[in-house]
PDB file of C-alpha atoms and ligand atoms in Angstrom:
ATOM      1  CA  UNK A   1       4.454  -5.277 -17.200  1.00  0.00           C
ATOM      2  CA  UNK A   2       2.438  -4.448 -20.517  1.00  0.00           C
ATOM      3  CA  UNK A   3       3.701  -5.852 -23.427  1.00  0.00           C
ATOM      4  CA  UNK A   4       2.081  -5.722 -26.865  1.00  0.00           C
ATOM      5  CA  UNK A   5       3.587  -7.308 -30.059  1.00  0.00           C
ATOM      6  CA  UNK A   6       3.721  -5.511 -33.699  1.00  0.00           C
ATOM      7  CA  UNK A   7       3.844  -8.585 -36.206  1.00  0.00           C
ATOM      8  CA  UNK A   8       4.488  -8.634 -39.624  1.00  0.00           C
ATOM      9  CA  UNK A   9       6.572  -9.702 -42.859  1.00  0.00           C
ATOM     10  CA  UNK A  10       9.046  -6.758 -42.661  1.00  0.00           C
ATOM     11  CA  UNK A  11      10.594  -7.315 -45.790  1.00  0.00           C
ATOM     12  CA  UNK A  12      12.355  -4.921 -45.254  1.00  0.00           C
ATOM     13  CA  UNK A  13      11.336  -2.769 -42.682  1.00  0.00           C
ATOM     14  CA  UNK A  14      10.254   0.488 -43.554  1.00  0.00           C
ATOM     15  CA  UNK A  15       9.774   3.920 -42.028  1.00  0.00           C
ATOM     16  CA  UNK A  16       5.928   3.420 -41.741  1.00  0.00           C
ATOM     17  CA  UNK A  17       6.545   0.277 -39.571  1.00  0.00           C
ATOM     18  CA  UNK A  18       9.245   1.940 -37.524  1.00  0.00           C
ATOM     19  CA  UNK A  19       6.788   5.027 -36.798  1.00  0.00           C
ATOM     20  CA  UNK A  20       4.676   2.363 -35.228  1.00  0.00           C
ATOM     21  CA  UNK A  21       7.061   0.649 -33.374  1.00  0.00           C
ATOM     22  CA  UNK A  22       8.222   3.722 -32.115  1.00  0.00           C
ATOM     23  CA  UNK A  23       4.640   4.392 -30.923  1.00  0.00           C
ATOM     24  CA  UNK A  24       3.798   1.762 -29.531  1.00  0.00           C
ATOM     25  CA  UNK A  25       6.737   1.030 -27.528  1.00  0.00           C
ATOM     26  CA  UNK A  26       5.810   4.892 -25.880  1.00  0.00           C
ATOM     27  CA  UNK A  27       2.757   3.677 -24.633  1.00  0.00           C
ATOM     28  CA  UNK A  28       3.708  -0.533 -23.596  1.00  0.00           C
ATOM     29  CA  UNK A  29       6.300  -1.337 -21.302  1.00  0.00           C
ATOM     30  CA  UNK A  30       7.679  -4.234 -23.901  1.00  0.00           C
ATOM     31  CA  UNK A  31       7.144  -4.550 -27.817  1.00  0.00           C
ATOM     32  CA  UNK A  32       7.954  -7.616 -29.320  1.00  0.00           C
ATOM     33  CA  UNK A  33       8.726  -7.192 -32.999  1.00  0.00           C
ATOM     34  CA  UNK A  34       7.200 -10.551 -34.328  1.00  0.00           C
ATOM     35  CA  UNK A  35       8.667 -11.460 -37.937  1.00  0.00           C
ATOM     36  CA  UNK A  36       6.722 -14.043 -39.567  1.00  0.00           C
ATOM     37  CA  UNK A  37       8.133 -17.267 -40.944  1.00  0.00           C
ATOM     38  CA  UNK A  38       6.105 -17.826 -44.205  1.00  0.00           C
ATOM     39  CA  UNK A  39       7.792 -21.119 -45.614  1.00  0.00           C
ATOM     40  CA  UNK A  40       5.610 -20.832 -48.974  1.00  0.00           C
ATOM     41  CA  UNK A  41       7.081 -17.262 -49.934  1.00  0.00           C
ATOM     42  CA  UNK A  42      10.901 -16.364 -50.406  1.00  0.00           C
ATOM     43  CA  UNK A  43      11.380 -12.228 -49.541  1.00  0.00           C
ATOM     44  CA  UNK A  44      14.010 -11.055 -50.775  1.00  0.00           C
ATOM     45  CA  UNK A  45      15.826 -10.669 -47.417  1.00  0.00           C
ATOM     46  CA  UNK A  46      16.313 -14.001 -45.042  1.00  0.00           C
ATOM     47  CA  UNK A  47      14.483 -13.919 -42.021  1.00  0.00           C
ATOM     48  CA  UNK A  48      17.861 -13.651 -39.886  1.00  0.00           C
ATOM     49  CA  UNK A  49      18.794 -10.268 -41.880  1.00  0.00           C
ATOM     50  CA  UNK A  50      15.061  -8.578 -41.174  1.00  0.00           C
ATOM     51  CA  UNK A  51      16.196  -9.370 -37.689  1.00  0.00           C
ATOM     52  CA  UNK A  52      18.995  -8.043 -37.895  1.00  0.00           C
ATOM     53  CA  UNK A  53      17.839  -4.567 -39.272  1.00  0.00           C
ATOM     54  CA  UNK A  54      15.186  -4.237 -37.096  1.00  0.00           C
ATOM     55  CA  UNK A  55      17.507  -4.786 -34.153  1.00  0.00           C
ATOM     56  CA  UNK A  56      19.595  -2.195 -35.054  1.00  0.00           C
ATOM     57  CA  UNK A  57      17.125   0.800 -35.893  1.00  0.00           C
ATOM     58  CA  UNK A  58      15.232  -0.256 -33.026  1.00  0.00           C
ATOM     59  CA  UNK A  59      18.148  -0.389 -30.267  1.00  0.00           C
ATOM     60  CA  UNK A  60      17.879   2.877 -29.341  1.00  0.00           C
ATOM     61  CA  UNK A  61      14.193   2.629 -28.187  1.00  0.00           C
ATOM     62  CA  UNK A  62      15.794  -0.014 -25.465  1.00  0.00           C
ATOM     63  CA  UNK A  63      12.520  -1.779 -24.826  1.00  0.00           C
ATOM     64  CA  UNK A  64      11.599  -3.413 -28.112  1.00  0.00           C
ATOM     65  CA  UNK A  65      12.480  -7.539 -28.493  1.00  0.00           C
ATOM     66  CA  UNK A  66      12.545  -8.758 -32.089  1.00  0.00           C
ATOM     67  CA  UNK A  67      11.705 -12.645 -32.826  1.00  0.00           C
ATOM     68  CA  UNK A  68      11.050 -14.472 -35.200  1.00  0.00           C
ATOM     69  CA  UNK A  69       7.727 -16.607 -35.143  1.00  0.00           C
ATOM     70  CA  UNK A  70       5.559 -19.231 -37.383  1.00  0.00           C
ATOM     71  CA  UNK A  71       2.010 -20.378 -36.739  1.00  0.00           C
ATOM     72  CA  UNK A  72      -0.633 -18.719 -35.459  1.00  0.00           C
ATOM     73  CA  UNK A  73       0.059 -15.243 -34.109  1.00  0.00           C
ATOM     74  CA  UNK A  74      -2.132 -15.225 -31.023  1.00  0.00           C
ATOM     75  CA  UNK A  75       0.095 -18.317 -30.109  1.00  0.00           C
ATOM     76  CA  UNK A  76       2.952 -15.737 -29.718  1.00  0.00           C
ATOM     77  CA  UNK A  77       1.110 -13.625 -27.629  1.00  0.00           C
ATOM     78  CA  UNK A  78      -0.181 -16.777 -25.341  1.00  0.00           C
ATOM     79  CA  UNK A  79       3.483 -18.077 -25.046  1.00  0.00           C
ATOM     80  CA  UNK A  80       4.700 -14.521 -23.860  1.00  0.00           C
ATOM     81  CA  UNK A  81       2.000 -13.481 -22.050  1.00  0.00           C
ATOM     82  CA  UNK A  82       1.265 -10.741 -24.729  1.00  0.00           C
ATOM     83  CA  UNK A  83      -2.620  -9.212 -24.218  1.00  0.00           C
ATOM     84  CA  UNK A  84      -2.208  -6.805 -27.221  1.00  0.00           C
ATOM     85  CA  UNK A  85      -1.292  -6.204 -30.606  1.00  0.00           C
ATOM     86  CA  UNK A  86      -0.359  -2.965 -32.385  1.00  0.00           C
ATOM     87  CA  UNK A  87      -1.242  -2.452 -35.725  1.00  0.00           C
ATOM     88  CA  UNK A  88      -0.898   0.900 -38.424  1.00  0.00           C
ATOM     89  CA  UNK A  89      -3.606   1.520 -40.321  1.00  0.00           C
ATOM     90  CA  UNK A  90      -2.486   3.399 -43.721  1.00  0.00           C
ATOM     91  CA  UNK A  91      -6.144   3.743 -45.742  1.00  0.00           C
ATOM     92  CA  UNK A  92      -9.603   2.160 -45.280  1.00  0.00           C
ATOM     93  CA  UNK A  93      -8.189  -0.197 -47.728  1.00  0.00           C
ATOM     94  CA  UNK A  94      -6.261  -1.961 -45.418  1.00  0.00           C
ATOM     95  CA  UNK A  95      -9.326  -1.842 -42.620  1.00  0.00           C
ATOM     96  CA  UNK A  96     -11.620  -4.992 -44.155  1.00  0.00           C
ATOM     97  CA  UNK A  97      -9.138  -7.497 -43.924  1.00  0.00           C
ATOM     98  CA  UNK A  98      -7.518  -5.909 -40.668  1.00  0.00           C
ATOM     99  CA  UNK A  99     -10.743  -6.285 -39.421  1.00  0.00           C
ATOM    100  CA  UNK A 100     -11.009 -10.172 -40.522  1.00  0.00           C
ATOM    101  CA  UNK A 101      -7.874 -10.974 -38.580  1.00  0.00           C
ATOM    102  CA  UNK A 102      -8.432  -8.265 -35.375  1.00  0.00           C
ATOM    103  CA  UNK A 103     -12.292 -10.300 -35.010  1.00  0.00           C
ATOM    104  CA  UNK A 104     -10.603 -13.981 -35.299  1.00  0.00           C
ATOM    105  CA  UNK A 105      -7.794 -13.339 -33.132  1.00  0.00           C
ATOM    106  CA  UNK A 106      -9.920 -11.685 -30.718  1.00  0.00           C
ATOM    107  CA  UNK A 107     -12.156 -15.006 -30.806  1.00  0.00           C
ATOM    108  CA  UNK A 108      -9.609 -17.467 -30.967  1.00  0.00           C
ATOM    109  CA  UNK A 109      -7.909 -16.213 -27.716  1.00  0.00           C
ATOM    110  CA  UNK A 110      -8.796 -13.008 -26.118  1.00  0.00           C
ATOM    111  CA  UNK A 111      -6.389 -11.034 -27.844  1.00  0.00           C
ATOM    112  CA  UNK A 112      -7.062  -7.520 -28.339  1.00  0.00           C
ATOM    113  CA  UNK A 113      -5.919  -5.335 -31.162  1.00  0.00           C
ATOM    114  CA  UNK A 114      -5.089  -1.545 -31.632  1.00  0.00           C
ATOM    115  CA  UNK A 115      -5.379   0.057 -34.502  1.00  0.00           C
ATOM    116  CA  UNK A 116      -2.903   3.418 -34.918  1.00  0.00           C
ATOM    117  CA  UNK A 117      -3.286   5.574 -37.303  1.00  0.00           C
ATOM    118  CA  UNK A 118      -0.300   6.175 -39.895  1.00  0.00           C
ATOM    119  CA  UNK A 119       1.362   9.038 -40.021  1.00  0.00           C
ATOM    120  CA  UNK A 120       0.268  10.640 -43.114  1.00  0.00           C
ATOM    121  CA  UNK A 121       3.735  10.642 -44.660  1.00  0.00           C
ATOM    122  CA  UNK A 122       4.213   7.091 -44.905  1.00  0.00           C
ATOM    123  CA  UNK A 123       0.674   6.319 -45.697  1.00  0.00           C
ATOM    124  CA  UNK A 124       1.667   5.326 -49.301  1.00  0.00           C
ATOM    125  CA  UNK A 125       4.147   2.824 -48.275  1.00  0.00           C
ATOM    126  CA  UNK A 126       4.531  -0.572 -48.005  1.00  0.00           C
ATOM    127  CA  UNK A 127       7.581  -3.064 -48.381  1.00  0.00           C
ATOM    128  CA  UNK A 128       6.746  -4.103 -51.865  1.00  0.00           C
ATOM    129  CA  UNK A 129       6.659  -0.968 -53.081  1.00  0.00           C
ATOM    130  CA  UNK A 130      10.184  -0.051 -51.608  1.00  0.00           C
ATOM    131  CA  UNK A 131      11.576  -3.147 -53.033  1.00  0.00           C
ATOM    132  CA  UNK A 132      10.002  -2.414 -56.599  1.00  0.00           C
ATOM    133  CA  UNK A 133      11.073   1.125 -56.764  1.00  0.00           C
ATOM    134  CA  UNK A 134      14.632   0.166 -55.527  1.00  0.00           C
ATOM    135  CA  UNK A 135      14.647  -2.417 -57.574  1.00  0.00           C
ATOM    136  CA  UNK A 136      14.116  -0.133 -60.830  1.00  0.00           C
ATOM    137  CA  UNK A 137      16.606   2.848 -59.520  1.00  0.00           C
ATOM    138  CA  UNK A 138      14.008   4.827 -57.837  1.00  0.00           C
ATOM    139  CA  UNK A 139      14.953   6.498 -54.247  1.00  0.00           C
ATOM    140  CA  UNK A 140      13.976   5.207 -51.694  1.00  0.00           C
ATOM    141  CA  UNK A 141      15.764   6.540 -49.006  1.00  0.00           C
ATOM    142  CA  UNK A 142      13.109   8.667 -47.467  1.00  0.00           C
ATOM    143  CA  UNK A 143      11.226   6.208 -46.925  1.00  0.00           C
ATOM    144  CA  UNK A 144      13.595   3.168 -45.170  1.00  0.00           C
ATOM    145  CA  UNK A 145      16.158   3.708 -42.686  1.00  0.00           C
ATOM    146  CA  UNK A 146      19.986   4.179 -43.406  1.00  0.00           C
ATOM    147  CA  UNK A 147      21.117   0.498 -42.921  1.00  0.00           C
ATOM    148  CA  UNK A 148      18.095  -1.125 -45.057  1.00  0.00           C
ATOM    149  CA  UNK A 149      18.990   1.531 -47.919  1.00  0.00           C
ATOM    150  CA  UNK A 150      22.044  -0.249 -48.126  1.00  0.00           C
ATOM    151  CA  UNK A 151      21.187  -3.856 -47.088  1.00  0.00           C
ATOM    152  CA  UNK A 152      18.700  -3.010 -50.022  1.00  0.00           C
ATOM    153  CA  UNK A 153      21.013  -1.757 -52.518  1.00  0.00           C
ATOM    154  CA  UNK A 154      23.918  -4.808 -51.850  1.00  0.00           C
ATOM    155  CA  UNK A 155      21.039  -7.295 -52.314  1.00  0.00           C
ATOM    156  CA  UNK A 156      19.488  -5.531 -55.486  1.00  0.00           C
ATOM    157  CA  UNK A 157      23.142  -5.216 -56.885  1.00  0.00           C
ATOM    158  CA  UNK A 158      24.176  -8.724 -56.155  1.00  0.00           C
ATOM    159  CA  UNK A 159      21.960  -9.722 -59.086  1.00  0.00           C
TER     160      UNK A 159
HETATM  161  O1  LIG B 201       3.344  -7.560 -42.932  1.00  0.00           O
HETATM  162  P1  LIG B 201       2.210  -8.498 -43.250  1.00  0.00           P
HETATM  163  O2  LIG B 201       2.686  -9.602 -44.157  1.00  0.00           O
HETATM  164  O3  LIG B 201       1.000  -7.772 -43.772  1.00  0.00           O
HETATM  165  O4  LIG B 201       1.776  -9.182 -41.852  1.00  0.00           O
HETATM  166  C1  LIG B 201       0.723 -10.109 -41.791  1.00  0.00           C
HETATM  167  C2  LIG B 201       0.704 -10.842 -40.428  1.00  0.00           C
HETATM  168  C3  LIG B 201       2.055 -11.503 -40.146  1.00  0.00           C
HETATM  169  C4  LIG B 201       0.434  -9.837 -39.333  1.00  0.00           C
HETATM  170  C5  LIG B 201      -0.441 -11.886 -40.490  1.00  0.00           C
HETATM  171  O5  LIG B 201      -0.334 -12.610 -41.666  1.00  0.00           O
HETATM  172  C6  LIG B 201      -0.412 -12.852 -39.322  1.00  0.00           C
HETATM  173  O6  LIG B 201      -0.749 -12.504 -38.211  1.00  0.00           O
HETATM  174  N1  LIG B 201       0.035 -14.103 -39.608  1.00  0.00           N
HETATM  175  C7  LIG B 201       0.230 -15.133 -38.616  1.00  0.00           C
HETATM  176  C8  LIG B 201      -0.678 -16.328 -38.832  1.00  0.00           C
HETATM  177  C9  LIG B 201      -2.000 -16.129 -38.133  1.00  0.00           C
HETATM  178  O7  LIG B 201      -2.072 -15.928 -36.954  1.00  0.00           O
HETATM  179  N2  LIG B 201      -3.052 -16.158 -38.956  1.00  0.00           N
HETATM  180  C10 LIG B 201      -4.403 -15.916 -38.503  1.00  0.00           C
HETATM  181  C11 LIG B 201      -4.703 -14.434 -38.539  1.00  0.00           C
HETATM  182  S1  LIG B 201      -6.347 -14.127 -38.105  1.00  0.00           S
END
């Protein structure tokens, strides 16, 4: 069985994330979708509702599990027997620090990371810029799936 895990804050999850997921659960025989706990940081959506979402636009793929997790990430992967994880790269902006983490986590336990490129259409986008745009009346709904558009527009109106 090869498994890899695609971690992240997914708040919310975007089209750019789901083009990886979709990707990478192509290639591996399991993806876990690995939402991260940070206690310090409120998103704007609970960590049970990016579950949620991701569960649904990722159902049809059939092979992708969706957890939640806190702590170290290579932890995760130890606990599940995970050798790999999948990451997008959008710009060379996001490479140094990508880098940082790819490096440690390969030191700390073994773990290896891949590095796919993003498509080109979603290399722009990021969750906090969805959320700001939405937030201000701009469209967004090229660039999330169906059922975050309107998990995103209850949550922006319910202010
Ligand atoms: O979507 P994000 O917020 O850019 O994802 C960042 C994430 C969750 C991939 C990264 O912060 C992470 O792996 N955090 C887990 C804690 C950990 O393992 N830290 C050491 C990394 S070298």
């Amino acid at each position: 069985m090869r498994r890899a895990v695609c971690p992240g804050s997914f708040d919310p999850i975007t089209n750019g994330h789901l083009d990886i997921i979709a990707r990478a659960s192509r290639l591996y025989d399991e993806v876990y979708v690995a939402v991260m706990i940070n206690q310090s940081k409120k998103g704007l959506f609970e960590i049970e509702e990016r579950i949620d979402l991701i569960r649904t636009v990722t159902a049809e793929y059939g092979n992708v599990r969706v957890e939640a997790f806190h702590g170290l990430l290579v932890d995760f992967c130890k606990q599940r027997d995970i050798p790999a994880i999948v990451k997008g790269l959008r710009a060379v902006s996001d490479f140094d620090y990508e880098l940082q983490m790819a490096q440690m986590n390969n030191g700390l336990s073994g773990v290896e990371t891949l590095f796919v490129p993003t498509n080109p259409t979603y290399s722009f986008l990021s969750s906090s810029l969805v959320k700001e745009v939405a937030a201000w009346g701009g469209d967004v709904s090229h660039l999330v799936p169906a059922e975050v558009l309107t998990a995103l527009t209850e949550r922006l109106g319910e202010d």
